[in-house]
Tab-separated table of C-alpha atoms and ligand atoms in Angstrom:
chain	number	residue	atom	x	y	z
A	110	MET	CA	100.703	124.324	97.074
A	111	ASN	CA	101.290	122.052	94.103
A	112	LYS	CA	99.995	122.908	90.663
A	113	LEU	CA	97.027	120.564	90.611
A	114	LYS	CA	95.850	121.611	94.027
A	115	GLN	CA	96.300	125.221	93.072
A	116	ILE	CA	94.136	124.841	89.985
A	117	GLY	CA	91.389	123.228	92.030
A	118	PHE	CA	91.667	125.858	94.718
A	119	THR	CA	91.621	128.738	92.242
A	120	ALA	CA	88.626	127.255	90.446
A	121	ILE	CA	86.649	126.992	93.664
A	122	CYS	CA	87.576	130.552	94.649
A	123	ILE	CA	86.504	131.990	91.305
A	124	PHE	CA	83.271	130.143	90.821
A	125	GLY	CA	82.354	129.560	94.423
A	126	LEU	CA	81.204	126.026	93.793
A	127	SER	CA	82.838	122.695	93.674
A	128	PHE	CA	83.566	121.324	90.279
A	129	GLN	CA	82.315	118.160	88.699
A	130	ALA	CA	83.415	115.404	91.013
A	131	SER	CA	86.888	114.178	90.189
A	132	ALA	CA	88.020	110.568	90.399
A	133	GLN	CA	85.928	108.460	92.735
A	134	PHE	CA	87.666	105.285	93.743
A	135	LYS	CA	85.603	102.404	95.031
A	136	GLN	CA	86.363	99.522	97.350
A	137	ALA	CA	86.066	96.150	95.659
A	138	PRO	CA	84.344	93.437	97.696
A	139	LEU	CA	86.678	91.231	99.721
A	140	PRO	CA	87.134	88.084	97.572
A	141	TYR	CA	86.374	85.795	100.567
A	142	ALA	CA	84.713	85.885	103.988
A	143	TYR	CA	86.373	87.614	106.941
A	144	ASP	CA	87.056	84.255	108.588
A	145	ALA	CA	88.338	82.548	105.421
A	146	LEU	CA	91.994	82.977	106.340
A	147	GLU	CA	91.638	81.523	109.846
A	148	PRO	CA	93.596	80.454	111.785
A	149	TYR	CA	96.465	82.324	110.135
A	150	ILE	CA	94.716	85.669	109.954
A	151	ASP	CA	91.753	86.006	112.295
A	152	ALA	CA	88.294	87.194	111.277
A	153	GLN	CA	88.250	90.213	113.551
A	154	THR	CA	91.534	91.520	112.155
A	155	MET	CA	90.238	91.006	108.617
A	156	GLU	CA	86.984	92.762	109.335
A	157	ILE	CA	88.594	95.817	110.909
A	158	HIS	CA	91.374	95.869	108.346
A	159	TYR	CA	88.983	95.761	105.393
A	160	SER	CA	85.944	97.647	106.625
A	161	LYS	CA	87.724	100.310	108.663
A	162	HIS	CA	91.334	100.778	107.540
A	163	HIS	CA	91.022	100.047	103.835
A	164	ALA	CA	87.623	101.733	103.536
A	165	GLY	CA	89.100	104.709	105.386
A	166	TYR	CA	91.960	105.105	102.919
A	167	ILE	CA	89.498	105.142	100.033
A	168	ALA	CA	87.160	107.641	101.678
A	169	ASN	CA	90.092	109.907	102.521
A	170	LEU	CA	91.543	109.563	99.026
A	171	ASN	CA	88.261	110.585	97.425
A	172	LYS	CA	87.942	113.453	99.854
A	173	ALA	CA	91.498	114.625	99.171
A	174	LEU	CA	90.854	114.572	95.420
A	175	GLU	CA	87.644	116.585	95.648
A	176	GLY	CA	88.086	119.735	93.635
A	177	VAL	CA	91.302	118.497	92.051
A	178	GLU	CA	90.589	118.931	88.379
A	179	ASN	CA	91.605	116.174	85.976
A	180	ALA	CA	92.563	113.802	88.742
A	181	PRO	CA	93.235	110.426	87.096
A	182	THR	CA	90.448	107.871	87.228
A	183	SER	CA	93.026	105.083	87.027
A	184	ILE	CA	94.936	104.287	90.188
A	185	TYR	CA	97.903	103.272	88.020
A	186	THR	CA	98.015	106.732	86.430
A	187	LEU	CA	97.756	108.291	89.855
A	188	MET	CA	100.660	106.153	91.133
A	189	ALA	CA	102.776	107.052	88.107
A	190	ASN	CA	102.267	110.765	88.831
A	191	ILE	CA	102.003	110.677	92.609
A	192	SER	CA	104.827	113.171	93.183
A	193	ASN	CA	102.524	115.899	91.797
A	194	TYR	CA	100.065	115.357	94.630
A	195	SER	CA	99.910	116.070	98.334
A	196	THR	CA	101.137	113.666	101.015
A	197	VAL	CA	97.511	113.053	101.990
A	198	VAL	CA	96.709	111.868	98.462
A	199	LYS	CA	99.901	109.803	98.354
A	200	ASN	CA	99.285	108.027	101.658
A	201	ASN	CA	95.651	107.262	100.939
A	202	ALA	CA	96.151	106.305	97.288
A	203	GLY	CA	98.865	103.911	98.432
A	204	GLY	CA	96.580	102.591	101.170
A	205	TYR	CA	93.852	102.002	98.618
A	206	PHE	CA	96.048	100.263	96.049
A	207	ASN	CA	98.249	98.244	98.424
A	208	HIS	CA	95.344	96.719	100.328
A	209	THR	CA	93.442	95.840	97.146
A	210	LEU	CA	96.507	93.920	96.000
A	211	PHE	CA	96.939	92.391	99.462
A	212	TRP	CA	93.376	90.974	99.520
A	213	GLU	CA	93.685	89.641	95.990
A	214	THR	CA	96.968	87.898	96.591
A	215	LEU	CA	95.739	86.122	99.722
A	216	ALA	CA	93.407	83.116	99.695
A	217	PRO	CA	92.109	80.469	102.083
A	218	ALA	CA	94.841	77.975	102.943
A	219	SER	CA	95.387	75.268	100.330
A	220	ASP	CA	98.288	73.462	98.742
A	221	GLN	CA	98.725	76.160	96.070
A	222	LYS	CA	102.205	76.541	94.666
A	223	PRO	CA	103.866	79.087	92.392
A	224	SER	CA	103.597	78.330	88.671
A	225	GLU	CA	106.523	76.498	87.101
A	226	LYS	CA	107.807	79.688	85.484
A	227	LEU	CA	107.530	81.786	88.621
A	228	LEU	CA	109.112	79.067	90.742
A	229	SER	CA	111.989	78.799	88.323
A	230	ALA	CA	112.538	82.580	88.472
A	231	ILE	CA	112.356	82.474	92.292
A	232	ASN	CA	114.857	79.622	92.429
A	233	SER	CA	117.345	81.274	90.136
A	234	THR	CA	117.044	84.631	91.900
A	235	PHE	CA	116.833	83.631	95.565
A	236	GLY	CA	118.101	80.015	95.782
A	237	ASP	CA	114.851	78.170	96.448
A	238	LEU	CA	111.338	78.822	97.733
A	239	ASP	CA	112.332	78.505	101.408
A	240	GLU	CA	115.231	80.892	100.985
A	241	PHE	CA	112.923	83.270	99.190
A	242	LYS	CA	110.433	83.164	102.080
A	243	GLU	CA	113.239	83.814	104.545
A	244	LYS	CA	114.476	86.788	102.545
A	245	MET	CA	110.970	88.221	102.229
A	246	ASN	CA	110.414	87.799	105.952
A	247	ARG	CA	113.719	89.437	106.705
A	248	ALA	CA	112.708	92.442	104.575
A	249	ALA	CA	109.354	92.519	106.378
A	250	MET	CA	110.938	92.158	109.834
A	251	THR	CA	113.520	94.867	109.279
A	252	GLN	CA	111.073	97.412	107.849
A	253	PHE	CA	111.129	99.832	110.762
A	254	GLY	CA	107.661	100.907	111.848
A	255	SER	CA	104.748	100.734	109.442
A	256	GLY	CA	105.199	99.639	105.872
A	257	TRP	CA	105.150	96.820	103.362
A	258	ALA	CA	107.434	94.074	102.058
A	259	TRP	CA	107.218	93.333	98.341
A	260	LEU	CA	108.174	90.891	95.666
A	261	ILE	CA	108.392	92.919	92.484
A	262	LEU	CA	109.209	92.365	88.846
A	263	LYS	CA	111.541	95.091	87.669
A	264	LYS	CA	111.548	96.596	84.201
A	265	ASP	CA	114.483	94.388	83.230
A	266	SER	CA	112.243	91.351	83.992
A	267	THR	CA	114.139	90.322	87.110
A	268	LEU	CA	112.578	89.679	90.509
A	269	ALA	CA	113.502	91.710	93.579
A	270	ILE	CA	112.508	91.903	97.233
A	271	ILE	CA	112.052	95.375	98.633
A	272	SER	CA	110.335	97.083	101.518
A	273	THR	CA	108.678	100.475	101.676
A	274	ALA	CA	107.582	102.754	104.514
A	275	ASN	CA	104.046	103.958	105.205
A	276	GLN	CA	101.734	103.218	102.257
A	277	ASP	CA	104.398	103.777	99.604
A	278	ASN	CA	104.640	101.279	96.787
A	279	PRO	CA	106.939	100.405	93.872
A	280	LEU	CA	104.542	101.846	91.263
A	281	MET	CA	104.965	105.378	92.594
A	282	ASP	CA	107.058	107.649	90.408
A	283	ASP	CA	109.157	108.669	93.401
A	284	ALA	CA	109.840	105.096	94.572
A	285	GLU	CA	113.483	104.237	95.181
A	286	VAL	CA	113.092	100.882	93.420
A	287	LYS	CA	110.308	100.600	90.863
A	288	GLY	CA	108.572	97.539	89.513
A	289	THR	CA	105.343	95.632	89.171
A	290	PRO	CA	104.247	94.377	92.583
A	291	LEU	CA	103.546	90.640	92.752
A	292	ILE	CA	103.407	90.015	96.496
A	293	ALA	CA	102.556	92.658	99.066
A	294	ILE	CA	102.874	91.916	102.774
A	295	ASP	CA	101.323	94.443	105.095
A	296	VAL	CA	103.508	94.917	108.173
A	297	TRP	CA	101.490	97.669	109.782
A	298	GLU	CA	100.561	96.602	113.299
A	299	HIS	CA	96.877	96.817	112.352
A	300	ALA	CA	97.489	93.810	110.079
A	301	TYR	CA	98.434	91.464	112.920
A	302	TYR	CA	98.291	93.030	116.371
A	303	LEU	CA	94.995	91.535	117.595
A	304	LYS	CA	96.211	87.989	117.102
A	305	TYR	CA	99.978	88.242	117.219
A	306	GLN	CA	100.470	91.404	119.336
A	307	ASN	CA	104.108	92.473	118.983
A	308	LYS	CA	105.198	89.199	117.385
A	309	ARG	CA	105.512	90.318	113.787
A	310	GLY	CA	107.662	87.276	113.083
A	311	ASP	CA	104.841	84.855	113.993
A	312	TYR	CA	102.474	86.683	111.667
A	313	LEU	CA	105.055	86.509	108.884
A	314	GLY	CA	105.541	82.800	109.505
A	315	ALA	CA	101.801	82.230	109.197
A	316	ILE	CA	101.027	84.357	106.172
A	317	TRP	CA	102.726	81.974	103.732
A	318	ASN	CA	99.888	79.523	104.387
A	319	VAL	CA	97.367	81.876	102.840
A	320	LEU	CA	99.214	83.261	99.821
A	321	ASN	CA	97.214	83.076	96.617
A	322	TRP	CA	99.977	81.625	94.436
A	323	SER	CA	97.639	81.176	91.519
A	324	GLU	CA	96.863	84.913	91.433
A	325	ILE	CA	100.504	85.829	92.064
A	326	SER	CA	101.644	83.530	89.235
A	327	LYS	CA	99.048	85.060	86.923
A	328	ARG	CA	100.331	88.513	87.743
A	329	TYR	CA	103.879	87.370	87.085
A	330	ALA	CA	102.925	85.917	83.691
A	331	PHE	CA	101.134	89.113	82.726
A	332	ALA	CA	103.952	91.347	83.900
A	333	MET	CA	106.380	89.292	81.855
A	334	ARG	CA	104.226	89.807	78.796
A	335	SER	CA	105.864	92.032	76.232
A	336	SER	CA	104.129	94.772	74.245
A	337	LYS	CA	104.532	92.566	71.201
A	338	ASP	CA	102.508	89.807	72.888
A	339	VAL	CA	99.731	92.304	73.561
A	340	PHE	CA	99.653	93.552	69.970
A	341	THR	CA	99.541	89.994	68.646
A	342	ALA	CA	96.489	89.217	70.772
A	343	TRP	CA	94.716	92.572	70.418
A	344	LYS	CA	94.416	93.601	66.787
A	345	GLU	CA	92.536	96.863	67.406
A	346	LEU	CA	95.235	98.118	69.748
A	347	ASP	CA	97.884	97.059	67.252
A	348	ASP	CA	96.121	99.092	64.560
A	349	PHE	CA	96.076	102.141	66.779
A	350	HIS	CA	99.720	101.583	67.599
A	351	THR	CA	100.637	101.509	63.900
A	352	VAL	CA	99.049	104.923	63.324
A	353	MET	CA	100.544	106.340	66.530
A	354	ASP	CA	103.964	104.998	65.642
A	355	GLY	CA	103.941	106.521	62.165
A	356	THR	CA	102.824	109.962	63.326
A	357	PHE	CA	104.086	110.644	66.840
A	358	HIS	CA	107.816	110.371	66.287
A	359	PRO	CA	107.848	112.668	63.203
A	360	ALA	CA	105.848	115.208	65.264
A	361	GLU	CA	108.468	115.002	67.995
A	362	ASP	CA	110.956	116.075	65.315
A	363	GLY	CA	108.690	118.979	64.339
A	364	ASN	CA	107.031	117.315	61.341
A	365	PHE	CA	103.239	117.373	61.691
A	366	ASP	CA	102.464	116.336	58.118
A	367	PRO	CA	102.019	112.620	58.952
A	368	ILE	CA	99.512	113.305	61.751
A	369	LYS	CA	97.580	115.813	59.603
A	370	LYS	CA	97.337	113.139	56.942
A	371	GLU	CA	96.506	110.294	59.349
A	372	ILE	CA	94.266	111.918	61.966
A	373	LYS	CA	91.084	110.712	60.291
A	374	ASN	CA	92.447	107.198	60.257
A	375	MET	CA	93.537	107.532	63.882
A	376	VAL	CA	89.992	108.465	64.876
A	377	LYS	CA	88.688	105.505	62.913
A	378	VAL	CA	90.957	102.991	64.660
A	379	ALA	CA	90.290	104.598	68.057
A	380	LYS	CA	86.545	104.225	67.547
A	381	LYS	CA	86.985	100.616	66.517
A	382	LEU	CA	89.171	99.974	69.549
A	383	LYS	CA	86.460	101.370	71.811
A	384	LYS	CA	83.627	99.546	70.040
A	385	ASN	CA	85.095	96.052	69.816
A	386	ALA	CA	85.410	93.754	72.803
A	387	ILE	CA	88.668	93.841	74.747
A	388	PRO	CA	90.333	90.397	74.650
A	389	THR	CA	89.449	88.567	77.884
A	390	LEU	CA	93.114	88.321	78.810
A	391	PHE	CA	93.418	92.112	79.105
A	392	ASP	CA	89.878	92.988	80.095
A	393	SER	CA	89.336	94.873	83.319
A	394	GLU	CA	87.401	97.878	84.505
A	395	MET	CA	90.593	99.929	84.351
A	396	THR	CA	91.385	98.847	80.790
A	397	LYS	CA	87.853	99.790	79.729
A	398	ILE	CA	88.243	103.230	81.262
A	399	ALA	CA	91.655	103.700	79.639
A	400	VAL	CA	90.325	102.671	76.208
A	401	ALA	CA	87.385	105.078	76.532
A	402	ASP	CA	89.811	107.794	77.599
A	403	LEU	CA	92.023	107.096	74.589
A	404	GLU	CA	89.072	107.343	72.188
A	405	LYS	CA	87.889	110.559	73.790
A	406	GLY	CA	91.405	111.992	73.651
A	407	THR	CA	91.749	111.071	69.981
A	408	LEU	CA	88.474	112.807	69.091
A	409	ALA	CA	89.565	115.942	70.942
A	410	PHE	CA	92.964	115.767	69.288
A	411	GLN	CA	91.349	115.686	65.852
A	412	LYS	CA	89.776	119.083	66.561
A	413	SER	CA	93.137	120.482	67.592
A	414	VAL	CA	94.896	119.095	64.520
A	415	LYS	CA	92.276	120.762	62.311
A	416	ASN	CA	92.505	124.022	64.249
A	417	LYS	CA	94.882	126.208	62.242
A	418	LYS	CA	95.182	128.689	65.096
A	419	MET	CA	96.749	126.093	67.382
A	420	SER	CA	100.482	126.521	67.957
A	421	LYS	CA	102.826	123.637	67.213
A	422	GLU	CA	103.849	123.690	70.839
A	423	ASP	CA	100.297	123.244	72.161
A	424	LEU	CA	99.552	120.621	69.561
A	425	MET	CA	102.636	118.643	70.570
A	426	LYS	CA	101.640	118.861	74.205
A	427	GLU	CA	98.272	117.368	73.390
A	428	PHE	CA	99.877	114.713	71.215
A	429	GLU	CA	102.135	113.749	74.100
A	430	GLU	CA	99.119	113.392	76.355
A	431	LEU	CA	97.433	111.193	73.789
A	432	HIS	CA	100.586	109.126	73.422
A	433	HIS	CA	100.564	108.703	77.192
A	434	LYS	CA	96.930	107.561	77.128
A	435	PHE	CA	97.847	104.954	74.535
A	436	HIS	CA	100.687	103.678	76.682
A	437	LYS	CA	98.344	103.509	79.642
A	438	VAL	CA	96.132	101.053	77.747
A	439	LEU	CA	99.186	99.056	76.733
A	440	ASP	CA	100.579	99.007	80.278
A	441	LEU	CA	97.241	97.899	81.691
A	442	ALA	CA	96.995	95.142	79.107
A	443	ARG	CA	100.450	93.953	80.096
A	444	MET	CA	99.878	94.198	83.823
A	445	ASN	CA	96.250	93.436	84.540
B	618	MN	MN1	96.905	97.517	106.349
């Protein structure tokens, strides 16, 4: 039994009641009608895929997280720590995230094209758009059994095509190749069987007609955004960063004087960050949650800093958690 599960289990055994509900993930509405992707993806497949398969992953994820204390409320945080959780959580969290991305990066057929910047990156990495499609389809065709084919942006800002089994994805901390997913192609049979039966290749040929290149290009632009770009556009986060930067690294070296001196200021900038509007460019439900979490964490941390009985070790642990919360906001701002 892993640690998190054990804590939840122990808690239930001791108190004989289930704890305050942990993370509850919700299914976003499908951004178009079930028949909007016809004739490339048929309405019945869409309806079953969305209302049964995807909804099922979310229900099972929430069920699997019941009683797990401190389960992340952000799917990104969950992905980044997925190796700490059970296979049931992993499969269903992946199913939740992957399908959400899949719906968002599809759109009714139109003459949409990749942005100039994305196209140029595709051309220089894969030859040209047609070669890229071929390579993606090859990855999707050769994924044995159920899984996904992906276009990802790696940490070094280069594009790569990968495939994963089951509901795994490149955001998971145990992924072989990690990166920000830009295109996700579902190659589970449930994604195409009703219309294409065993002809996965025909489904893959058709899906390019309904890719939402505008959304994919937006995701590429955001993933290419550096931390510096975020700080330039989001003053409140930059202010928090300045305080964090001047206090965290000394603490790592055992010097807690800067944080003792600056904690009041850190609380002030955290409150301001929470109070002021998030720049539209970075605004999302997840960013809001992460900002609120950062403020809450900072307030709690202030108590610990003032607590003379707290060991340096425990204080550092909490500081690391806070530092992680800050990076979560930054990552979301860069990726969302
Ligand atoms: Mn699916």
